Each structure stands twice: as structure tokens, then as C-alpha cells.
Amino acid sequence: MLFHLTPSPDSDRLIGMGAHMERMQLLLRLDLDEVRMIGIWGQAGIGKSTIARFLFNQLSNSFQLSAIMVNTKGSYPKPCLDEGSAQLQLQNQMLSQMINHEDVMITHLGAAEERLKDKNVLLVLDDVDRLAQLDALARKVQWFGPRSRIIITTEDLKLLKAHGINHIYKVAFPSTTEALEMFCMYAFDQKSPKDGFMELSLQITYLAGNLPLGLKVMGSYFRGMSKEEWTRVLPRLRNRLDGEIESILKFSYDDLCDEDKDLFLHIACFFNHGVIKKVEEHLANKFLNVRQGLHVLAEKSLISTTSDKIEMHNLLAQLGKEIVRKQYDGEPGKRQFLVDDKDIYKVFTDPTTITRSLIGMYGGYNLNWEELNTSDRVFERMYNLQFLRFKEFLVELSMPNSKLETLWEGIKVLRNLKWMDLSCSINLKEIPNLSTAINLQELNLKVAMKIETSRYETENDSAGMNKAAKQAGKVPDVFYCLKLLEATGISTVSGSGFGQKEGVFHLRTTILRAEEEMPEIMESFKKFNDEFMSQYGDNSGYSRM
């Protein structure tokens, strides 16, 4: 049996709800007589409660009895010294709502089964975080009559599995289009930005990371503001969480044990988007079992571990940084991590700062390294420093398969950049200014578009050489130390940096178009190839140009 959505005053605001309902119908199976428990799982603020409440409003009239227990974890004392009394109180609230009678009094937990076992019931348990809550409200399906449906929302996947719930809906993030519409509904009371606000709206949607709670709070905050006010406020939002968002996200963090809290902070401040294997190696001496800790964080919806990488939502990462900032307000040297340029500057320039607790620093592009005291002695005060990352000291940039058209504007300090992989970036229009990348050794511009075998292709490199791009833009002229260039579909190669230094020894290319524009550089490549072939011989697997 399919249920049809009944229009409600809030229907227009609930972007994407139709798609959620279609997926939920497959789990609810209202055509079956069995009693079924369904879990709605996802991180804080992603819309679990909104989905559950919408379902309740749509379906409650189809059941003999119905109740929705909102904020279950908030109404359950923690720590609970008298578990039995707390469970009785919860069950009493549920039954009072079910029969619409405030004076229900029960003396044992079997009362729910006695009163509901022959009733067709819809029960929504929102925001559950402890197994004892489920034991009090829906211990087993036998408590309820045929065709009953019990819906549980939680951030904890382990809890659902422990209760034997196999029908689980994982709530995904809305698409970029849906996220923009959600934000606009709260900011402008319409699904699209007002004239002149598109770029600002997109920036805020990005900052919210498509998280519905963030979109709602930020949209409500900006509602009625002028464009000038938006522009003035936006920089602050890049580094600070709204209080309401922080309090909601912090629930799951507070429920972690001390070691898992510490792991959460390490990821938020330093290892977000990191490769799992590398993170485990880095933290092996710090934590007893990094893999198990990551598993706990994933079950709590605090991270995801897809494609061998750790991904933490940017609002959760901001939460972690806020927690670290508050560890020693005004005394950054006593914190575990420094993630703000101004705090790093203070620690480096104040010789009296004690930094025994400091284990990691993550500097941004705004940090002026030249103004800092960067002598070796400054690190003598940092007894326990383990992790150091400054963006000016970028060594490797790996962004294969990206959808970017450009990387950055202007000139960045890239004197330490050695490896750069932009392969399969089919939308790339130009390579950024690399005039400061004086130590660049490898540049990969292979793009995944198959073409006919090039006359420069060889048997040993057929996998890489049969790929090309329609356009990979211009190759900069400062590649003095370049050792490997993998390039396909290059339209223009300017300058004479190639072939002038002995460090350049390896060129791999499929097609260099518009050769009439670059006779000198092609001549250098020819000369280079001849030198390469004479040095390594024809067995190298590369053909002469």
C-alpha cells in the first residue's frame, strides 16, 4: 500500500521530502501485517527528526493509536542512577500520549504490552541515544498489534543493530541545488536567491556543508539583512559556529569516551580528508586502536569512511576546533592544537609562551611566515610537537578527477611544491600561476578522454597515453626542476623554461596541439628527447619525437 502525501502549511519549505518518502515507503511496507521497526540514521542536523515528524503527520490517522516521543535523549536523565524509574517515566509518557489521557499511571514495564498488543500502533521515537530507552518504549515487536510501525531516529547505528533493527534508512545530504533552495526558503521565503544575492547564497550554502540544520539557522540569521550586511558578516561565519548549531552537534561528542573524544579532535583539527592507512600510522602511538576508534566515530555519524578516506563534515570539524579553542581561552600555547593563524603568530612571537601540551599546528595562507621567528630555537619550546602543517609549505597537491576549472587566482608561495597531480580533470581550463614552484618535479595533466593512438604513444605507456583532454590550458614557463611531465591535449606551452636545466629528464605526452605557436619549445623537447634516448636507450619504452 502506498501512501499519498497530504499538503500541509510547511510542505513548500520541506525541500526534498518527496524523495525521502519514496525511500521510506520501501522500508515501511504498510501493506504487510507484520509489526516492523524502522531506523532513521544520520548525523546531527541532517533532517532525521523532520522526516520522522512529516511521516507521523501523514500516517497517524491511519492507525488506531499513535504517539511521537520527541527529544527522547533530552528527557532521559544522564547519568541515570535509577534506570527502572526513568524507563517507567518514559513509558508512562508514551501511553499517556497514545490514549490521549494525562493521568495514566503504570507500575511495571509490562504495561505497554498489556495495553498495546492488540492495537494497530504508529510510534515515533525521535532522537534516541541509549538502548535502555528502546527497552522502555519498544522492547520487542510482540508488544504491538498487527501492522504496527515503530520509527526510531538516532545518530548511533550500533544502537539500532543492538536492538535487532534491520530496516534502516541512512539520511544523505541534500544535493547542492536542494541545499540552495533550503537556504533560500529561510533567507528569502522563496526557493531562489533575490537579485544580486546568488554568489553570497552559494558561499553560505557551501559553509553550511549542505547540512539542513546549518542551512536553516544561517538562512534565518541572514533574513532581512542588506547585501552589505551579508558581506560584512560572512567572514566571521567561516571560522565560527552559530551557538544553536554547536549545541546540537555537541550532543554526540559529549557521549564519547575520553579517548574517542581525543580522536575526534585530532581528525577535526588535523586529519580530516586523510587517508585511513596514513592516519592510523600517524596516530598508532597515541591511541590503543585507531581503527576501532574510527569505527565508533562512524557509527555515531561523526565521520564517514568511504573510499579509504576519513571525511568529517565541515561543521563538525568547526565544532572540534571550537572545543580546542575553548580549552585555554587566551592561552593558545597550552592547547593541543593551534588552528588559527593569529594564535600561531602569538605562540611564535612570544618567547615566554609555554607550549608543553601543543602537539599540532595547522597554519593557513594568511600566516606571514616571514614575520615569524622561525629559527630552530622557537621549536625548542614545543616539547611535544608532532604534527606541523603550513599551507605555504605545500609539498604535494593531489586532485585527480576534480571538476575544477581553475585552482586559485594570483600568485601563491609554492617554493616547496614537488608533486602536482591534476589528471582526469576534464574541466580544467588553465593551470594556476606556478611561478614560485621552483622545486616542482612532477606534473600530471593526463585527462581521461580516449583518443586514437598518438604517434608519441609507446607500448609501455599505453594505459596513460591513450588519454587526452579537449583542453588542458597553458603550461607555465617556470619548470626549472621538472623531472616528469605527463600532459595530454596541451594547447599552448609558453616560455623557454623546458629543456634548459639538467633536472628535466622525463617527458610523457600524447598531443601537443597548435605546434605553430611553439616552435622553440618543441625544438627543446626534441633535443631533450634525443638526450634522453641516448642516455637510456630505446629499451626505455619511449619513442623519439
Short mmCIF file of C-alpha atoms in Angstrom, two decimals, residues 79-516:
data_model
loop_
_atom_site.label_atom_id
_atom_site.label_comp_id
_atom_site.label_asym_id
_atom_site.label_seq_id
_atom_site.Cartn_x
_atom_site.Cartn_y
_atom_site.Cartn_z
CA PRO A 79 23.78 9.59 34.20
CA CYS A 80 20.77 7.63 35.36
CA LEU A 81 21.04 6.35 38.93
CA ASP A 82 17.64 4.67 38.84
CA GLU A 83 17.25 3.11 35.38
CA GLY A 84 13.94 1.45 36.24
CA SER A 85 12.26 4.67 37.35
CA ALA A 86 13.49 6.52 34.27
CA GLN A 87 12.13 3.78 32.00
CA LEU A 88 8.77 3.79 33.76
CA GLN A 89 8.56 7.55 33.35
CA LEU A 90 9.24 7.27 29.61
CA GLN A 91 6.69 4.51 29.10
CA ASN A 92 4.14 6.47 31.10
CA GLN A 93 4.62 9.48 28.79
CA MET A 94 4.20 7.29 25.72
CA LEU A 95 0.99 5.62 26.93
CA SER A 96 -0.47 8.95 28.06
CA GLN A 97 0.00 10.31 24.57
CA MET A 98 -1.26 7.11 22.92
CA ILE A 99 -4.62 7.11 24.68
CA ASN A 100 -4.79 10.90 25.00
CA HIS A 101 -5.03 10.74 28.76
CA GLU A 102 -2.65 12.62 31.06
CA ASP A 103 -3.41 10.63 34.22
CA VAL A 104 -2.06 7.26 33.11
CA MET A 105 -0.06 5.65 35.92
CA ILE A 106 1.89 2.42 35.44
CA THR A 107 3.86 0.40 37.96
CA HIS A 108 5.79 -2.01 35.73
CA LEU A 109 7.31 -2.06 32.22
CA GLY A 110 4.93 -4.80 31.07
CA ALA A 111 2.09 -2.27 30.96
CA ALA A 112 2.84 -1.24 27.37
CA GLU A 113 2.50 -4.80 26.09
CA GLU A 114 -0.73 -5.32 28.05
CA ARG A 115 -2.36 -2.24 26.56
CA LEU A 116 -0.99 -2.27 23.00
CA LYS A 117 -0.61 -5.92 21.93
CA ASP A 118 -3.91 -5.93 20.05
CA LYS A 119 -3.72 -2.35 18.77
CA ASN A 120 -2.59 -1.06 15.40
CA VAL A 121 0.04 1.47 16.53
CA LEU A 122 2.26 4.13 14.95
CA LEU A 123 5.06 5.07 17.33
CA VAL A 124 7.85 7.53 16.52
CA LEU A 125 10.81 7.62 18.92
CA ASP A 126 12.83 10.67 17.98
CA ASP A 127 16.47 11.24 18.91
CA VAL A 128 17.19 8.01 20.78
CA ASP A 129 20.73 7.60 22.11
CA ARG A 130 20.52 4.75 24.64
CA LEU A 131 19.41 1.15 24.36
CA ALA A 132 17.55 1.48 27.67
CA GLN A 133 15.20 3.98 26.02
CA LEU A 134 14.23 1.42 23.38
CA ASP A 135 13.81 -1.24 26.06
CA ALA A 136 11.37 1.05 27.85
CA LEU A 137 9.33 2.08 24.80
CA ALA A 138 9.57 -0.74 22.26
CA ARG A 139 11.49 -3.67 23.66
CA LYS A 140 10.09 -6.17 21.17
CA VAL A 141 7.62 -6.33 18.29
CA GLN A 142 5.29 -8.56 20.34
CA TRP A 143 4.30 -5.53 22.39
CA PHE A 144 2.27 -4.20 19.46
CA GLY A 145 -0.64 -5.38 17.33
CA PRO A 146 -0.51 -6.40 13.64
CA ARG A 147 0.55 -3.75 11.09
CA SER A 148 2.11 -1.57 13.77
CA ARG A 149 5.08 0.55 12.76
CA ILE A 150 7.75 1.85 15.12
CA ILE A 151 10.12 4.50 13.72
CA ILE A 152 13.33 5.35 15.57
CA THR A 153 15.66 8.25 14.73
CA THR A 154 19.22 8.17 16.02
CA GLU A 155 22.80 9.17 15.30
CA ASP A 156 24.03 5.79 16.56
CA LEU A 157 23.98 2.91 14.08
CA LYS A 158 25.28 0.48 16.71
CA LEU A 159 22.21 1.13 18.84
CA LEU A 160 19.84 0.12 16.02
CA LYS A 161 21.79 -3.05 15.32
CA ALA A 162 21.90 -3.95 19.01
CA HIS A 163 18.10 -3.74 19.12
CA GLY A 164 17.80 -6.05 16.12
CA ILE A 165 16.56 -3.37 13.71
CA ASN A 166 17.48 -4.29 10.14
CA HIS A 167 15.31 -1.84 8.20
CA ILE A 168 17.45 1.30 8.31
CA TYR A 169 17.24 4.48 6.25
CA LYS A 170 20.51 6.40 6.13
CA VAL A 171 19.71 10.05 5.51
CA ALA A 172 22.00 11.52 2.87
CA PHE A 173 22.94 15.15 2.39
CA PRO A 174 20.74 17.12 0.01
CA SER A 175 22.09 17.94 -3.42
CA THR A 176 23.68 21.34 -4.00
CA THR A 177 20.51 22.52 -5.73
CA GLU A 178 18.28 21.31 -2.88
CA ALA A 179 20.62 22.86 -0.30
CA LEU A 180 20.45 26.23 -2.03
CA GLU A 181 16.66 26.02 -2.13
CA MET A 182 16.54 25.14 1.59
CA PHE A 183 18.70 28.11 2.48
CA CYS A 184 16.69 30.47 0.29
CA MET A 185 13.39 29.37 1.83
CA TYR A 186 14.61 30.60 5.21
CA ALA A 187 16.55 33.63 3.95
CA PHE A 188 14.13 34.92 1.29
CA ASP A 189 10.93 32.89 1.74
CA GLN A 190 11.37 31.60 -1.80
CA LYS A 191 13.37 28.82 -3.47
CA SER A 192 15.89 31.04 -5.25
CA PRO A 193 18.06 33.99 -4.17
CA LYS A 194 16.94 37.54 -4.71
CA ASP A 195 18.70 39.55 -7.39
CA GLY A 196 22.33 40.16 -6.51
CA PHE A 197 22.46 37.52 -3.76
CA MET A 198 23.29 34.39 -5.76
CA GLU A 199 27.05 34.35 -5.13
CA LEU A 200 26.66 35.12 -1.42
CA SER A 201 23.96 32.46 -1.06
CA LEU A 202 26.19 29.86 -2.71
CA GLN A 203 29.05 30.74 -0.36
CA ILE A 204 26.88 30.32 2.72
CA THR A 205 25.42 27.07 1.41
CA TYR A 206 28.98 25.82 0.99
CA LEU A 207 29.90 26.90 4.53
CA ALA A 208 26.90 25.00 5.86
CA GLY A 209 28.17 21.94 4.02
CA ASN A 210 24.63 21.25 2.73
CA LEU A 211 23.61 20.36 6.31
CA PRO A 212 19.89 21.17 6.66
CA LEU A 213 20.26 22.44 10.24
CA GLY A 214 23.05 24.81 9.19
CA LEU A 215 21.05 25.98 6.18
CA LYS A 216 18.03 26.69 8.39
CA VAL A 217 19.95 28.56 11.09
CA MET A 218 22.05 30.59 8.66
CA GLY A 219 19.10 31.37 6.42
CA SER A 220 17.09 32.62 9.38
CA TYR A 221 20.07 34.66 10.56
CA PHE A 222 20.51 36.49 7.24
CA ARG A 223 16.81 37.03 6.64
CA GLY A 224 16.06 40.71 6.12
CA MET A 225 19.71 41.82 6.00
CA SER A 226 21.08 44.05 3.28
CA LYS A 227 23.74 42.83 0.87
CA GLU A 228 26.33 44.97 2.65
CA GLU A 229 25.45 43.31 5.97
CA TRP A 230 25.79 39.86 4.40
CA THR A 231 29.24 40.76 3.10
CA ARG A 232 30.34 42.09 6.49
CA VAL A 233 29.12 39.06 8.48
CA LEU A 234 30.26 36.31 6.11
CA PRO A 235 33.98 36.25 7.12
CA ARG A 236 33.07 35.54 10.75
CA LEU A 237 30.98 32.53 9.76
CA ARG A 238 33.96 30.96 8.02
CA ASN A 239 35.64 30.26 11.36
CA ARG A 240 32.91 30.22 13.99
CA LEU A 241 29.82 28.10 14.63
CA ASP A 242 26.42 29.51 15.46
CA GLY A 243 25.52 28.72 19.08
CA GLU A 244 22.40 26.71 18.20
CA ILE A 245 24.27 24.59 15.66
CA GLU A 246 27.11 23.99 18.12
CA SER A 247 24.83 22.87 20.94
CA ILE A 248 23.04 20.34 18.72
CA LEU A 249 26.18 18.91 17.13
CA LYS A 250 27.91 18.61 20.51
CA PHE A 251 25.43 16.02 21.84
CA SER A 252 27.16 13.13 20.08
CA TYR A 253 30.62 14.39 21.01
CA ASP A 254 29.69 14.59 24.70
CA ASP A 255 28.55 10.96 24.60
CA LEU A 256 32.00 9.69 23.57
CA CYS A 257 34.58 8.25 25.94
CA ASP A 258 37.67 10.39 26.57
CA GLU A 259 39.87 8.54 24.06
CA ASP A 260 37.28 8.79 21.28
CA LYS A 261 36.80 12.49 22.06
CA ASP A 262 40.53 12.96 21.65
CA LEU A 263 40.50 11.09 18.32
CA PHE A 264 37.60 13.28 17.16
CA LEU A 265 39.64 16.41 17.92
CA HIS A 266 42.69 15.04 16.09
CA ILE A 267 40.61 14.46 12.97
CA ALA A 268 38.76 17.78 13.21
CA CYS A 269 41.94 19.80 13.62
CA PHE A 270 44.44 17.88 11.55
CA PHE A 271 43.38 14.72 9.75
CA ASN A 272 40.06 15.48 8.06
CA HIS A 273 40.05 14.08 4.48
CA GLY A 274 43.09 11.99 5.38
CA VAL A 275 43.81 8.52 4.02
CA ILE A 276 42.81 6.00 6.70
CA LYS A 277 46.02 3.98 6.45
CA LYS A 278 48.19 7.07 6.85
CA VAL A 279 46.12 8.40 9.75
CA GLU A 280 46.42 5.06 11.52
CA GLU A 281 50.18 5.18 11.10
CA HIS A 282 50.41 8.75 12.38
CA LEU A 283 48.29 8.03 15.46
CA ALA A 284 49.42 4.48 16.25
CA ASN A 285 51.50 5.61 19.24
CA LYS A 286 48.78 7.93 20.54
CA PHE A 287 45.75 5.61 20.60
CA LEU A 288 45.35 1.95 21.54
CA ASN A 289 43.25 1.08 18.49
CA VAL A 290 42.81 3.81 15.89
CA ARG A 291 40.71 1.62 13.57
CA GLN A 292 38.24 0.81 16.35
CA GLY A 293 38.05 4.47 17.32
CA LEU A 294 37.26 5.43 13.73
CA HIS A 295 34.57 2.75 13.71
CA VAL A 296 32.96 4.26 16.81
CA LEU A 297 33.01 7.77 15.30
CA ALA A 298 31.45 6.44 12.09
CA GLU A 299 28.67 4.65 13.99
CA LYS A 300 27.97 7.91 15.83
CA SER A 301 27.71 9.68 12.44
CA LEU A 302 30.63 11.92 13.35
CA ILE A 303 32.70 10.80 10.36
CA SER A 304 32.31 8.66 7.27
CA THR A 305 35.00 6.33 5.96
CA THR A 306 34.34 5.93 2.27
CA SER A 307 36.95 5.38 -0.46
CA ASP A 308 39.67 4.69 2.13
CA LYS A 309 39.45 8.27 3.41
CA ILE A 310 38.15 9.90 6.56
CA GLU A 311 35.51 12.53 5.86
CA MET A 312 34.18 14.78 8.61
CA HIS A 313 31.50 17.34 7.81
CA ASN A 314 32.94 20.84 7.90
CA LEU A 315 30.50 21.94 10.64
CA LEU A 316 31.64 19.03 12.82
CA ALA A 317 35.25 19.96 12.08
CA GLN A 318 34.43 23.52 13.15
CA LEU A 319 32.91 22.08 16.33
CA GLY A 320 36.18 20.30 17.09
CA LYS A 321 38.16 23.47 16.53
CA GLU A 322 35.78 25.43 18.78
CA ILE A 323 36.30 22.85 21.53
CA VAL A 324 40.07 23.18 21.21
CA ARG A 325 39.89 27.00 21.22
CA LYS A 326 37.95 26.91 24.49
CA GLN A 327 40.45 24.59 26.22
CA TYR A 328 42.57 27.57 27.29
CA ASP A 329 40.92 30.76 26.18
CA GLY A 330 43.57 33.44 25.79
CA GLU A 331 46.44 30.98 26.31
CA PRO A 332 46.86 29.25 22.94
CA GLY A 333 50.22 27.74 23.87
CA LYS A 334 48.51 25.42 26.36
CA ARG A 335 46.15 23.89 23.81
CA GLN A 336 46.58 20.58 21.98
CA PHE A 337 46.23 22.15 18.56
CA LEU A 338 46.64 25.58 17.04
CA VAL A 339 44.35 26.08 14.06
CA ASP A 340 44.13 29.88 13.86
CA ASP A 341 46.85 31.98 12.28
CA LYS A 342 46.63 34.65 14.99
CA ASP A 343 47.22 32.06 17.73
CA ILE A 344 50.17 30.55 15.87
CA TYR A 345 51.60 34.05 15.43
CA LYS A 346 51.24 34.70 19.16
CA VAL A 347 53.00 31.47 20.11
CA PHE A 348 55.86 32.02 17.66
CA THR A 349 56.48 35.66 18.56
CA ASP A 350 56.12 35.45 22.35
CA PRO A 351 59.26 33.82 23.81
CA THR A 352 57.58 33.43 27.21
CA THR A 353 54.81 31.18 25.88
CA ILE A 354 54.91 27.65 27.32
CA THR A 355 53.80 25.01 24.83
CA ARG A 356 54.17 21.68 26.62
CA SER A 357 50.69 20.49 25.58
CA LEU A 358 50.96 21.54 21.95
CA ILE A 359 51.07 18.56 19.57
CA GLY A 360 49.90 20.06 16.27
CA MET A 361 49.81 23.32 14.30
CA TYR A 362 47.85 23.95 11.12
CA GLY A 363 48.59 27.30 9.51
CA GLY A 364 46.60 28.98 6.76
CA TYR A 365 47.54 31.08 3.76
CA ASN A 366 47.14 34.30 5.76
CA LEU A 367 50.04 33.41 8.01
CA ASN A 368 53.00 35.63 7.15
CA TRP A 369 55.90 33.26 7.65
CA GLU A 370 58.47 35.99 7.03
CA GLU A 371 57.23 37.91 10.09
CA LEU A 372 57.52 34.91 12.40
CA ASN A 373 60.51 33.90 14.44
CA THR A 374 61.32 30.75 12.50
CA SER A 375 64.73 29.96 13.90
CA ASP A 376 65.32 26.46 15.20
CA ARG A 377 65.15 27.75 18.76
CA VAL A 378 61.45 28.56 18.51
CA PHE A 379 60.72 24.84 18.34
CA GLU A 380 62.77 24.10 21.44
CA ARG A 381 59.82 25.34 23.50
CA MET A 382 57.47 22.90 21.74
CA TYR A 383 58.43 19.76 23.61
CA ASN A 384 55.65 17.52 22.31
CA LEU A 385 55.03 18.91 18.82
CA GLN A 386 54.19 16.01 16.48
CA PHE A 387 52.22 17.47 13.58
CA LEU A 388 53.12 20.59 11.65
CA ARG A 389 51.31 21.77 8.54
CA PHE A 390 51.61 25.17 6.88
CA LYS A 391 49.92 25.78 3.56
CA GLU A 392 52.81 27.86 2.33
CA PHE A 393 54.87 24.70 2.61
CA LEU A 394 52.70 22.64 0.31
CA VAL A 395 54.78 19.69 -0.90
CA GLU A 396 52.20 17.64 -2.80
CA LEU A 397 48.91 18.61 -4.48
CA SER A 398 46.85 15.59 -5.49
CA MET A 399 43.49 16.39 -7.11
CA PRO A 400 42.83 13.75 -9.79
CA ASN A 401 39.31 13.54 -11.24
CA SER A 402 38.41 17.01 -9.97
CA LYS A 403 35.68 19.09 -11.60
CA LEU A 404 37.54 22.35 -11.13
CA GLU A 405 38.01 24.81 -13.96
CA THR A 406 40.67 26.80 -12.09
CA LEU A 407 42.54 26.22 -8.84
CA TRP A 408 43.35 29.66 -7.48
CA GLU A 409 43.83 33.24 -8.55
CA GLY A 410 47.03 35.18 -8.31
CA ILE A 411 50.41 34.01 -7.05
CA LYS A 412 50.81 31.64 -4.09
CA VAL A 413 54.06 30.86 -2.33
CA LEU A 414 54.81 27.32 -3.56
CA ARG A 415 58.56 27.06 -3.19
CA ASN A 416 58.26 23.61 -1.60
CA LEU A 417 55.80 22.10 -4.08
CA LYS A 418 57.31 18.98 -5.65
CA TRP A 419 54.42 16.87 -6.93
CA MET A 420 51.24 18.01 -8.65
CA ASP A 421 48.53 15.65 -9.94
CA LEU A 422 45.59 17.17 -11.86
CA SER A 423 44.97 14.11 -14.02
CA CYS A 424 41.48 13.43 -15.37
CA SER A 425 40.36 16.98 -14.56
CA ILE A 426 38.41 17.34 -17.79
CA ASN A 427 37.03 20.79 -16.94
CA LEU A 428 40.42 22.33 -16.21
CA LYS A 429 40.84 25.45 -18.34
CA GLU A 430 44.19 26.63 -17.12
CA ILE A 431 46.98 25.72 -14.79
CA PRO A 432 47.40 28.21 -11.93
CA ASN A 433 50.37 30.51 -11.69
CA LEU A 434 53.29 28.30 -10.68
CA SER A 435 55.99 30.93 -10.98
CA THR A 436 57.07 30.28 -7.37
CA ALA A 437 57.10 26.48 -7.74
CA ILE A 438 60.83 26.41 -8.31
CA ASN A 439 61.21 22.86 -6.97
CA LEU A 440 58.36 21.24 -8.90
CA GLN A 441 59.44 17.78 -10.04
CA GLU A 442 56.31 16.06 -11.35
CA LEU A 443 53.24 17.49 -13.06
CA ASN A 444 50.48 15.11 -14.15
CA LEU A 445 47.95 16.58 -16.60
CA LYS A 446 46.66 13.36 -18.12
CA VAL A 447 42.94 13.61 -18.78
CA ALA A 448 40.56 10.67 -19.14
CA MET A 449 39.26 11.14 -22.65
CA LYS A 450 40.16 8.35 -25.04
CA ILE A 451 41.53 9.25 -28.44
CA GLU A 452 43.17 7.38 -31.25
CA THR A 453 46.68 6.16 -30.52
CA SER A 454 49.11 9.02 -30.81
CA ARG A 455 52.30 8.84 -32.77
CA TYR A 456 54.05 9.53 -29.48
CA GLU A 457 52.47 6.60 -27.72
CA THR A 458 54.52 3.55 -26.84
CA GLU A 459 53.68 0.06 -25.72
CA ASN A 460 55.00 0.57 -22.20
CA ASP A 461 52.75 3.54 -21.57
CA SER A 462 49.60 2.68 -23.48
CA ALA A 463 47.43 2.99 -20.38
CA GLY A 464 48.44 6.57 -19.83
CA MET A 465 49.00 7.68 -23.39
CA ASN A 466 45.62 6.86 -24.88
CA LYS A 467 44.01 9.55 -22.75
CA ALA A 468 43.66 13.17 -23.74
CA ALA A 469 41.76 16.30 -22.98
CA LYS A 470 39.97 18.69 -25.23
CA GLN A 471 41.75 21.45 -23.41
CA ALA A 472 44.19 21.49 -20.53
CA GLY A 473 45.16 25.12 -20.97
CA LYS A 474 48.59 26.68 -20.85
CA VAL A 475 51.72 25.24 -19.34
CA PRO A 476 53.65 27.83 -17.30
CA ASP A 477 57.20 28.71 -18.20
CA VAL A 478 58.94 28.12 -14.87
CA PHE A 479 59.69 24.39 -14.66
CA TYR A 480 63.39 24.52 -13.97
CA CYS A 481 63.47 21.40 -11.80
CA LEU A 482 60.69 19.47 -13.51
CA LYS A 483 61.59 15.81 -13.87
CA LEU A 484 58.30 14.37 -15.13
CA LEU A 485 55.61 15.96 -17.25
CA GLU A 486 52.58 13.89 -18.15
CA ALA A 487 50.41 16.05 -20.37
CA THR A 488 47.62 15.49 -22.86
CA GLY A 489 45.79 17.97 -25.02
CA ILE A 490 48.02 20.93 -24.19
CA SER A 491 47.04 23.89 -26.35
CA THR A 492 49.89 26.26 -25.55
CA VAL A 493 53.32 25.86 -24.00
CA SER A 494 54.87 29.25 -23.39
CA GLY A 495 58.32 30.35 -22.36
CA SER A 496 61.64 28.61 -22.57
CA GLY A 497 61.97 27.03 -19.17
CA PHE A 498 61.82 23.50 -20.55
CA GLY A 499 64.99 21.81 -21.63
CA GLN A 500 67.26 24.43 -20.14
CA LYS A 501 68.06 22.63 -16.93
CA GLU A 502 69.61 19.25 -16.47
CA GLY A 503 66.93 18.38 -13.93
CA VAL A 504 64.37 17.93 -16.73
CA PHE A 505 64.76 14.34 -17.86
CA HIS A 506 61.36 12.77 -18.43
CA LEU A 507 58.62 13.93 -20.80
CA ARG A 508 55.47 11.94 -21.40
CA THR A 509 52.92 13.46 -23.75
CA THR A 510 50.21 12.42 -26.16
CA ILE A 511 49.30 15.51 -28.16
CA LEU A 512 50.76 18.99 -28.19
CA ARG A 513 48.35 20.98 -30.30
CA ALA A 514 48.96 24.33 -32.01
CA GLU A 515 52.59 23.48 -32.67
CA GLU A 516 52.94 26.51 -34.88
#
